[in-house]
Short mmCIF file of C-alpha atoms and ligand atoms in Angstrom, two decimals:
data_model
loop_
_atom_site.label_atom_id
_atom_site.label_comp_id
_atom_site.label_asym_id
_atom_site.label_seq_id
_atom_site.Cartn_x
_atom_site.Cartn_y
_atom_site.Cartn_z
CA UNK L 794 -48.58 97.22 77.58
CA UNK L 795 -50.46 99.64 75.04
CA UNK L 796 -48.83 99.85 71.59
CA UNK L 797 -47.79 103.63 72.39
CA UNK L 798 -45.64 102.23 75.64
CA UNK L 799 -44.08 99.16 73.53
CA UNK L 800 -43.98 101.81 70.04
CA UNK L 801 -40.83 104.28 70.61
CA UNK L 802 -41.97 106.06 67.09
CA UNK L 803 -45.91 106.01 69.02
CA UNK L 804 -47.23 109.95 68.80
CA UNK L 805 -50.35 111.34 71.13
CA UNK L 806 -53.48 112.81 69.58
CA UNK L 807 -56.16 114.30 72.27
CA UNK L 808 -58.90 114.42 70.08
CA UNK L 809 -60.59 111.53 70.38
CA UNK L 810 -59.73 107.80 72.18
CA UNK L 811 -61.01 104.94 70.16
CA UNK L 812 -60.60 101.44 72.38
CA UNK L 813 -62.71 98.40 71.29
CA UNK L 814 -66.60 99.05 71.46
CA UNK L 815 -65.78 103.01 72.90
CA UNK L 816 -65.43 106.20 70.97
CA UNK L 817 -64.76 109.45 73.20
CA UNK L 818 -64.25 112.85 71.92
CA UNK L 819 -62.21 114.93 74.37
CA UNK L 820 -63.08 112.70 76.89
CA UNK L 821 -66.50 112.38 76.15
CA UNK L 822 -68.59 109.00 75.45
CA UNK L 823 -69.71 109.65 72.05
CA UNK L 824 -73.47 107.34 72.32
CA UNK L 825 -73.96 110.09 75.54
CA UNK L 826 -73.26 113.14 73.44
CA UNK L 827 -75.51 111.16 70.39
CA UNK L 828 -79.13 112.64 71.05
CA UNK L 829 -77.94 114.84 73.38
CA UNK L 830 -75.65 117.96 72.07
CA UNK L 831 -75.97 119.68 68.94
CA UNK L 832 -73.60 119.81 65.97
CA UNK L 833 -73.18 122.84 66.93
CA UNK L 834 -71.65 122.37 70.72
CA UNK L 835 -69.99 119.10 68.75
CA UNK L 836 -67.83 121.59 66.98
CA UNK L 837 -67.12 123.42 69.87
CA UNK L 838 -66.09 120.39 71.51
CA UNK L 839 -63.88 119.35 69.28
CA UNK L 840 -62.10 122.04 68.11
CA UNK L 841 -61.65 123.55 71.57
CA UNK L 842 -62.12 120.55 74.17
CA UNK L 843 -64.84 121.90 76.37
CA UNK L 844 -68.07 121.35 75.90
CA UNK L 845 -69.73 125.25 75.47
CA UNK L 846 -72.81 126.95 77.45
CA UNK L 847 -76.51 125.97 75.89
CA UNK L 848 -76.43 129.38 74.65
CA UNK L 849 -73.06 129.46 73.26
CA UNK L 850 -73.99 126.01 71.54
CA UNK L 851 -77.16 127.44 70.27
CA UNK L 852 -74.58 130.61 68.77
CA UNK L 853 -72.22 127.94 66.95
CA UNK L 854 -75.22 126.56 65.90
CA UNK L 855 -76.52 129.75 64.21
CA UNK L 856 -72.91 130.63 62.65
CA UNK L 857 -72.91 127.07 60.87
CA UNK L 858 -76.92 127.26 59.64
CA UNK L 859 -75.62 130.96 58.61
CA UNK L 860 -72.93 129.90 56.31
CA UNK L 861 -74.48 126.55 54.72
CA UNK L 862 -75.01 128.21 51.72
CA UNK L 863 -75.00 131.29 49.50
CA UNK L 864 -76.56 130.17 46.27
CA UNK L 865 -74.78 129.26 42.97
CA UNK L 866 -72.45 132.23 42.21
CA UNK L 867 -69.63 132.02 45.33
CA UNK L 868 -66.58 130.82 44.10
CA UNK L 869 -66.93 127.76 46.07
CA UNK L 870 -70.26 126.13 44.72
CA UNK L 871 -68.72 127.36 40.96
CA UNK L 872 -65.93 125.57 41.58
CA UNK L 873 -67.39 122.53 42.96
CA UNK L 874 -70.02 122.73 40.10
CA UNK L 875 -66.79 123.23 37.33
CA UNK L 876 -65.55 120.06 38.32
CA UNK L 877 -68.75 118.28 39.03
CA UNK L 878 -69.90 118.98 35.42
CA UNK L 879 -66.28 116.94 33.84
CA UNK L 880 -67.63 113.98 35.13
CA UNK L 881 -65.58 114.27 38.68
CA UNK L 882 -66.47 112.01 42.04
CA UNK L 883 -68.47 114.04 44.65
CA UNK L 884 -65.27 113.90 46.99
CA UNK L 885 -63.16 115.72 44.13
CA UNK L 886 -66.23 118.16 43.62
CA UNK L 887 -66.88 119.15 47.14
CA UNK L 888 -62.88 118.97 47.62
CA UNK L 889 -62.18 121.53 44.31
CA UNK L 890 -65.47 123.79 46.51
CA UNK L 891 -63.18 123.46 49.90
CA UNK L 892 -59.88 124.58 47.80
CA UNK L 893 -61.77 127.76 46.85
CA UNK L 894 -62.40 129.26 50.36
CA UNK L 895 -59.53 131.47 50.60
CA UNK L 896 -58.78 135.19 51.76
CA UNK L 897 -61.68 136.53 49.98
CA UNK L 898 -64.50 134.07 50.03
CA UNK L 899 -64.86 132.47 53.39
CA UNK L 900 -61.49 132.89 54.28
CA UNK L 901 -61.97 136.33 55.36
CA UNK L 902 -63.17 135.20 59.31
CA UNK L 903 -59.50 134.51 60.12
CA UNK L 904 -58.22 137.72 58.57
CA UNK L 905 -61.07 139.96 60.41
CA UNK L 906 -60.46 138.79 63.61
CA UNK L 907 -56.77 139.34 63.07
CA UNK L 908 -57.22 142.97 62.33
CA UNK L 909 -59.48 143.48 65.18
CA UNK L 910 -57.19 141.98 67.32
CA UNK L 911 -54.94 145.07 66.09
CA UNK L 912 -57.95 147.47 66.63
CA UNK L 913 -58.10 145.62 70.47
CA UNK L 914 -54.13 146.38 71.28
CA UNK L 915 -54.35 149.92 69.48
CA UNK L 916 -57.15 150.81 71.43
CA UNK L 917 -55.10 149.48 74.63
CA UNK L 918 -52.45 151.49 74.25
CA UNK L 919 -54.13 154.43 74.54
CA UNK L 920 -56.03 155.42 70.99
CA UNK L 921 -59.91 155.94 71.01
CA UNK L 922 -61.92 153.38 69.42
CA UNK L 923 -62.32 155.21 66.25
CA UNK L 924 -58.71 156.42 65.99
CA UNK L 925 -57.64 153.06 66.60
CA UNK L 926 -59.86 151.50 63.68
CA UNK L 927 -58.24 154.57 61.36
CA UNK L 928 -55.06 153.53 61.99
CA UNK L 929 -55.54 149.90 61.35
CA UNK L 930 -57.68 151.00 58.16
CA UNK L 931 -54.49 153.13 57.03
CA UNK L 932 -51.90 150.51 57.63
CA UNK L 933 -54.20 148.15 55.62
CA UNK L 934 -54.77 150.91 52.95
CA UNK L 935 -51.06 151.69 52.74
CA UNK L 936 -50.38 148.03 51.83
CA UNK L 937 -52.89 147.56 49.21
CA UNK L 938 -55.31 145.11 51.41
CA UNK L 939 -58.77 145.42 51.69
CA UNK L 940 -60.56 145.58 55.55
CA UNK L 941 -61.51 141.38 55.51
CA UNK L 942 -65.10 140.67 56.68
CA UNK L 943 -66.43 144.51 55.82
CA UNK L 944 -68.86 145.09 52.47
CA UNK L 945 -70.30 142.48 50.25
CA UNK L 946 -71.47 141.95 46.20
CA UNK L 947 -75.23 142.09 46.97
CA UNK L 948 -75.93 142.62 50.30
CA UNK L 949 -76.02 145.95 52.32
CA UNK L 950 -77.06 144.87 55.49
CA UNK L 951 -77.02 141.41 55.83
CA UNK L 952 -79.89 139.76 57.83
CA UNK L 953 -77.12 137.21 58.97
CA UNK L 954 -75.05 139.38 60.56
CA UNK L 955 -78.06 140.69 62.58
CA UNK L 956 -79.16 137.86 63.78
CA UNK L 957 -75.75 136.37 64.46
CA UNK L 958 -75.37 139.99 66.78
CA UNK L 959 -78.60 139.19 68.40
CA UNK L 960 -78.08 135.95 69.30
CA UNK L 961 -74.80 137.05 70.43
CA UNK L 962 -76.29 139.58 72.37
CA UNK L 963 -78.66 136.49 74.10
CA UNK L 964 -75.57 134.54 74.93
CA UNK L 965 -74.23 137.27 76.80
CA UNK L 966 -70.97 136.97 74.03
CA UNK L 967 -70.05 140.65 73.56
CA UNK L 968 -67.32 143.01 74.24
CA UNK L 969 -64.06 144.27 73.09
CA UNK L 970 -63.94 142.45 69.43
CA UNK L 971 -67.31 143.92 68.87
CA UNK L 972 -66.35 147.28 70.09
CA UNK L 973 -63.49 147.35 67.39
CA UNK L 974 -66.07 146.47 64.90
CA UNK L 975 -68.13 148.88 65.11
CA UNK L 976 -65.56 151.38 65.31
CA UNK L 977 -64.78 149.93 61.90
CA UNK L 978 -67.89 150.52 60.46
CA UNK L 979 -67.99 154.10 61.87
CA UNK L 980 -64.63 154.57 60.48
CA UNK L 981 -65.84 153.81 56.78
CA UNK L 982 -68.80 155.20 56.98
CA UNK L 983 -66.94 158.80 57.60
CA UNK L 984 -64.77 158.79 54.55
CA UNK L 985 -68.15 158.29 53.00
CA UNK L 986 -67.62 154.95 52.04
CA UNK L 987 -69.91 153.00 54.11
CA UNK L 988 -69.07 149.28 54.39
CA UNK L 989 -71.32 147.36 56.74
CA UNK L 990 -69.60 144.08 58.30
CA UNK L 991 -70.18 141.21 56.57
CA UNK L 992 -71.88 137.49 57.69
CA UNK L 993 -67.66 136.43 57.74
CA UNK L 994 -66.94 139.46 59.59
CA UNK L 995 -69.87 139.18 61.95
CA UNK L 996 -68.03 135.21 62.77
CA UNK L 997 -64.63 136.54 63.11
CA UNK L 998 -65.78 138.79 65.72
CA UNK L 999 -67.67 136.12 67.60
CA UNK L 1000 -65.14 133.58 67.50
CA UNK L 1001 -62.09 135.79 68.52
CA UNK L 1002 -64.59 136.89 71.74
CA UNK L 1003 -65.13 133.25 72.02
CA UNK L 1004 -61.66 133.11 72.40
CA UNK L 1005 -61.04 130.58 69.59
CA UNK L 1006 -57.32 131.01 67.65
CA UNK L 1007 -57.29 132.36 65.04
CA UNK L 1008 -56.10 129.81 62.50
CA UNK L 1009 -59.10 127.35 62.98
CA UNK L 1010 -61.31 130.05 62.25
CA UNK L 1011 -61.86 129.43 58.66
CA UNK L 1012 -62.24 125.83 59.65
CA UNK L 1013 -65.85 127.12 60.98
CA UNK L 1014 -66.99 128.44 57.24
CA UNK L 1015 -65.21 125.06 55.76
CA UNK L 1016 -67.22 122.89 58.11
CA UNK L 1017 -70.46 124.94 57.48
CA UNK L 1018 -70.55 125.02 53.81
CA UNK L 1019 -69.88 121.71 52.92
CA UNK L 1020 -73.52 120.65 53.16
CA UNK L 1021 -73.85 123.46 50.71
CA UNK L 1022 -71.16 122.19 48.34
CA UNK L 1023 -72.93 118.86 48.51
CA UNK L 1024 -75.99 119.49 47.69
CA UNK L 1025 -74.91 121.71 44.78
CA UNK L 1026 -72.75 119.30 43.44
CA UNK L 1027 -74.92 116.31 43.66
CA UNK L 1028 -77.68 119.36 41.61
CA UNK L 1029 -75.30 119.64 39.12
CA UNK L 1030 -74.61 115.90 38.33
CA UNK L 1031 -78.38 115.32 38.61
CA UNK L 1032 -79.70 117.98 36.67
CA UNK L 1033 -77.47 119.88 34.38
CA UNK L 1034 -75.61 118.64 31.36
CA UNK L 1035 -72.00 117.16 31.27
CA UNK L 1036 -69.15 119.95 30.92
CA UNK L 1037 -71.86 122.80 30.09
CA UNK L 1038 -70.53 126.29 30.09
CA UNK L 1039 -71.45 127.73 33.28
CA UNK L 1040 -72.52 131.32 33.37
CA UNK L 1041 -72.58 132.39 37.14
CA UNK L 1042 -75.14 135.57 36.46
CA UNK L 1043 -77.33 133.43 34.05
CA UNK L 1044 -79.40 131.23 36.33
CA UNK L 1045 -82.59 131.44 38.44
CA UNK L 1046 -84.07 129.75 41.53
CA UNK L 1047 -86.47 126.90 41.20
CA UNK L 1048 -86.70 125.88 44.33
CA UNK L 1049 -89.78 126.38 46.99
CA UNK L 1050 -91.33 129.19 47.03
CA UNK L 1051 -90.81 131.57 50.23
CA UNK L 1052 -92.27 129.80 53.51
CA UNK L 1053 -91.75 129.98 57.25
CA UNK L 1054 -90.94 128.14 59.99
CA UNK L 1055 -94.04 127.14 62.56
CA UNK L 1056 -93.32 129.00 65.41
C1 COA A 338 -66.78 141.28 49.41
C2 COA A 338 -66.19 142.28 48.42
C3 COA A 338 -65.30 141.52 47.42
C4 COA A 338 -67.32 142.95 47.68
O1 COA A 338 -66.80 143.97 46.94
P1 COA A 338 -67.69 144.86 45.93
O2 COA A 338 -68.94 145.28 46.61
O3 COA A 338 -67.81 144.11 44.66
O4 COA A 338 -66.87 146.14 45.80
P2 COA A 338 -65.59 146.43 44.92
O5 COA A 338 -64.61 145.31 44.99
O6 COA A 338 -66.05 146.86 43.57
O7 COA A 338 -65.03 147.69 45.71
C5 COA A 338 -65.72 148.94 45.73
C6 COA A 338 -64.90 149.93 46.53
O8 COA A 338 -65.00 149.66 47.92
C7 COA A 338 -63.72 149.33 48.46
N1 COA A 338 -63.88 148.23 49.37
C8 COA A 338 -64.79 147.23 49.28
N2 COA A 338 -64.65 146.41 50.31
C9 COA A 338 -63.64 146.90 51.07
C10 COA A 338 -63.06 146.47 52.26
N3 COA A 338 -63.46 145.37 52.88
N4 COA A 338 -62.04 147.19 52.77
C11 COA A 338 -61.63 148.31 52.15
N5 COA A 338 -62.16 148.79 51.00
C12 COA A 338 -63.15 148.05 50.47
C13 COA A 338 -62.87 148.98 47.26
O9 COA A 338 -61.51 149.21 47.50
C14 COA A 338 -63.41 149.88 46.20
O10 COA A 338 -62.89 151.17 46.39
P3 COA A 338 -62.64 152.16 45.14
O11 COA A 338 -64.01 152.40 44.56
O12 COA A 338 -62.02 153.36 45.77
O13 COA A 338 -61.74 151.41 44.24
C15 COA A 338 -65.36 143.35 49.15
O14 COA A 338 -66.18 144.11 49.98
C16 COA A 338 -64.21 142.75 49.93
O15 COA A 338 -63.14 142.47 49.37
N6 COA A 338 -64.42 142.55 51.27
C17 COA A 338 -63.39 141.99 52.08
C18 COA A 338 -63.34 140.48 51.92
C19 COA A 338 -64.54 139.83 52.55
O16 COA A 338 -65.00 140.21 53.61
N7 COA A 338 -65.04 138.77 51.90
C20 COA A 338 -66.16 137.99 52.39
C21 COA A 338 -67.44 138.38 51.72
S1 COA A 338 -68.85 137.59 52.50
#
């Protein structure tokens, strides 16, 4: 009898089955998927329990090479650096980096999608695209909250969230979450305040025409940028001095010059 027959207090997980000498993820023989599927369609897997298309794969593999990192000023890698430079494990580092991603850095996939959704069902009952993404845009307005996953500190048009639309665009992933997006931009841009959708925007309308729910979406940026947070934390006990005073603005890159993939 299996301990969750003889265990009355046994619960059920349908993630993953782990017997002696066999690991399965939804199902799956993990040394078959090893080789085989990319992180990418891993994630998929395992956060929805199908394995996705080769090209939707190839699009959750775009969205997490999109958001590995963002240089040293997000609030993530200066938090992770913050604690990094007291002298902190790289667990508590790349933890304090996690702990940042919130409504407004990161966190704003989840909240996009969720007021797209309401462009979506405006625009079903009736309203044009545009007057459905003005009402939505009031509402928000009226309750002091910002549009999540339009504008950005430095970039005006993004050259993530173009390629994450054209790869879309391959996968054949399109439709009403995009339509509501655009609408969105048109919307800003005639009260003259033109917002363009951001790299967390241009995710939150992906996923939600994926059909993923919306509270795993910020999982997506979480599981992306901790490579990121890593590698910036493991820079910062390497290379900087113990508890210096960080000054976000103040720093410069380093790294390799510019270079290009062989194509
Ligand atoms: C990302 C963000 C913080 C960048 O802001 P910024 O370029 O520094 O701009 P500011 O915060 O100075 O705002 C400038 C103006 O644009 C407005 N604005 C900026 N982003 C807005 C948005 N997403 N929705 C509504 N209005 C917005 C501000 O209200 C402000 O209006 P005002 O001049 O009438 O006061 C901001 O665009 C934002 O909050 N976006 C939503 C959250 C988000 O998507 N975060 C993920 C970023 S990758």
């Amino acid at each position: 009898m299996s301990e969750a027959a003889s265990n009355p207090n046994a619960w059920t997980t349908a993630i993953t089955e782990i017997k002696p000498n066999h690991v399965a993820v939804r199902g799956y023989d993990i040394a078959q998927l090893m080789g085989r599927i990319s992180f990418g369609q891993a994630v998929y897997l395992i956060l929805r329990g199908e394995l996705p298309t080769p090209e939707v794969g190839r699009l959750m593999d775009a969205m997490l090479v999109a958001s590995i990192d963002h240089g040293a000023t997000p609030p993530s890698a200066l938090a992770a650096r913050t604690v990094a430079s007291t002298g902190a494990s790289l667990s508590a580092a790349v933890a304090s980096g996690i702990m940042s991603i919130n409504t407004h850095h990161g966190g704003a996939i989840e909240n996009c999608a969720r007021a797209l959704a309401e462009v979506v069902e405006t625009h079903k009952g009736g309203d044009e695209w545009d007057d459905a993404a003005a009402h939505v845009l009031d509402r928000l307005k009226a309750q002091g909250q910002r549009m999540a996953g339009f504008g950005h500190r430095y970039h005006t048009a993004d050259p993530r969230t173009a390629r994450l639309f054209e790869l879309a665009a391959q996968a054949g992933v399109g439709g009403e979450f995009f339509d509501a997006a655009r609408a969105v931009e048109r919307c800003f841009a005639a009260a003259g305040k033109p917002l363009p959708i951001n790299v967390d925007g241009a995710i939150g309308v992906i996923l939600a025409q994926l059909g993923f729910e919306f509270e795993v979406m910020n999982g997506l940026f979480m599981i992306a940028r901790t490579p990121g947070l890593v590698a910036h934390v493991r820079e910062e006990q390497s290379r900087m001095k113990p508890m210096r005073k960080i000054d976000p603005a103040a720093h410069s890159y380093d790294g390799p010059p510019g270079r290009s993939l062989r194509t």
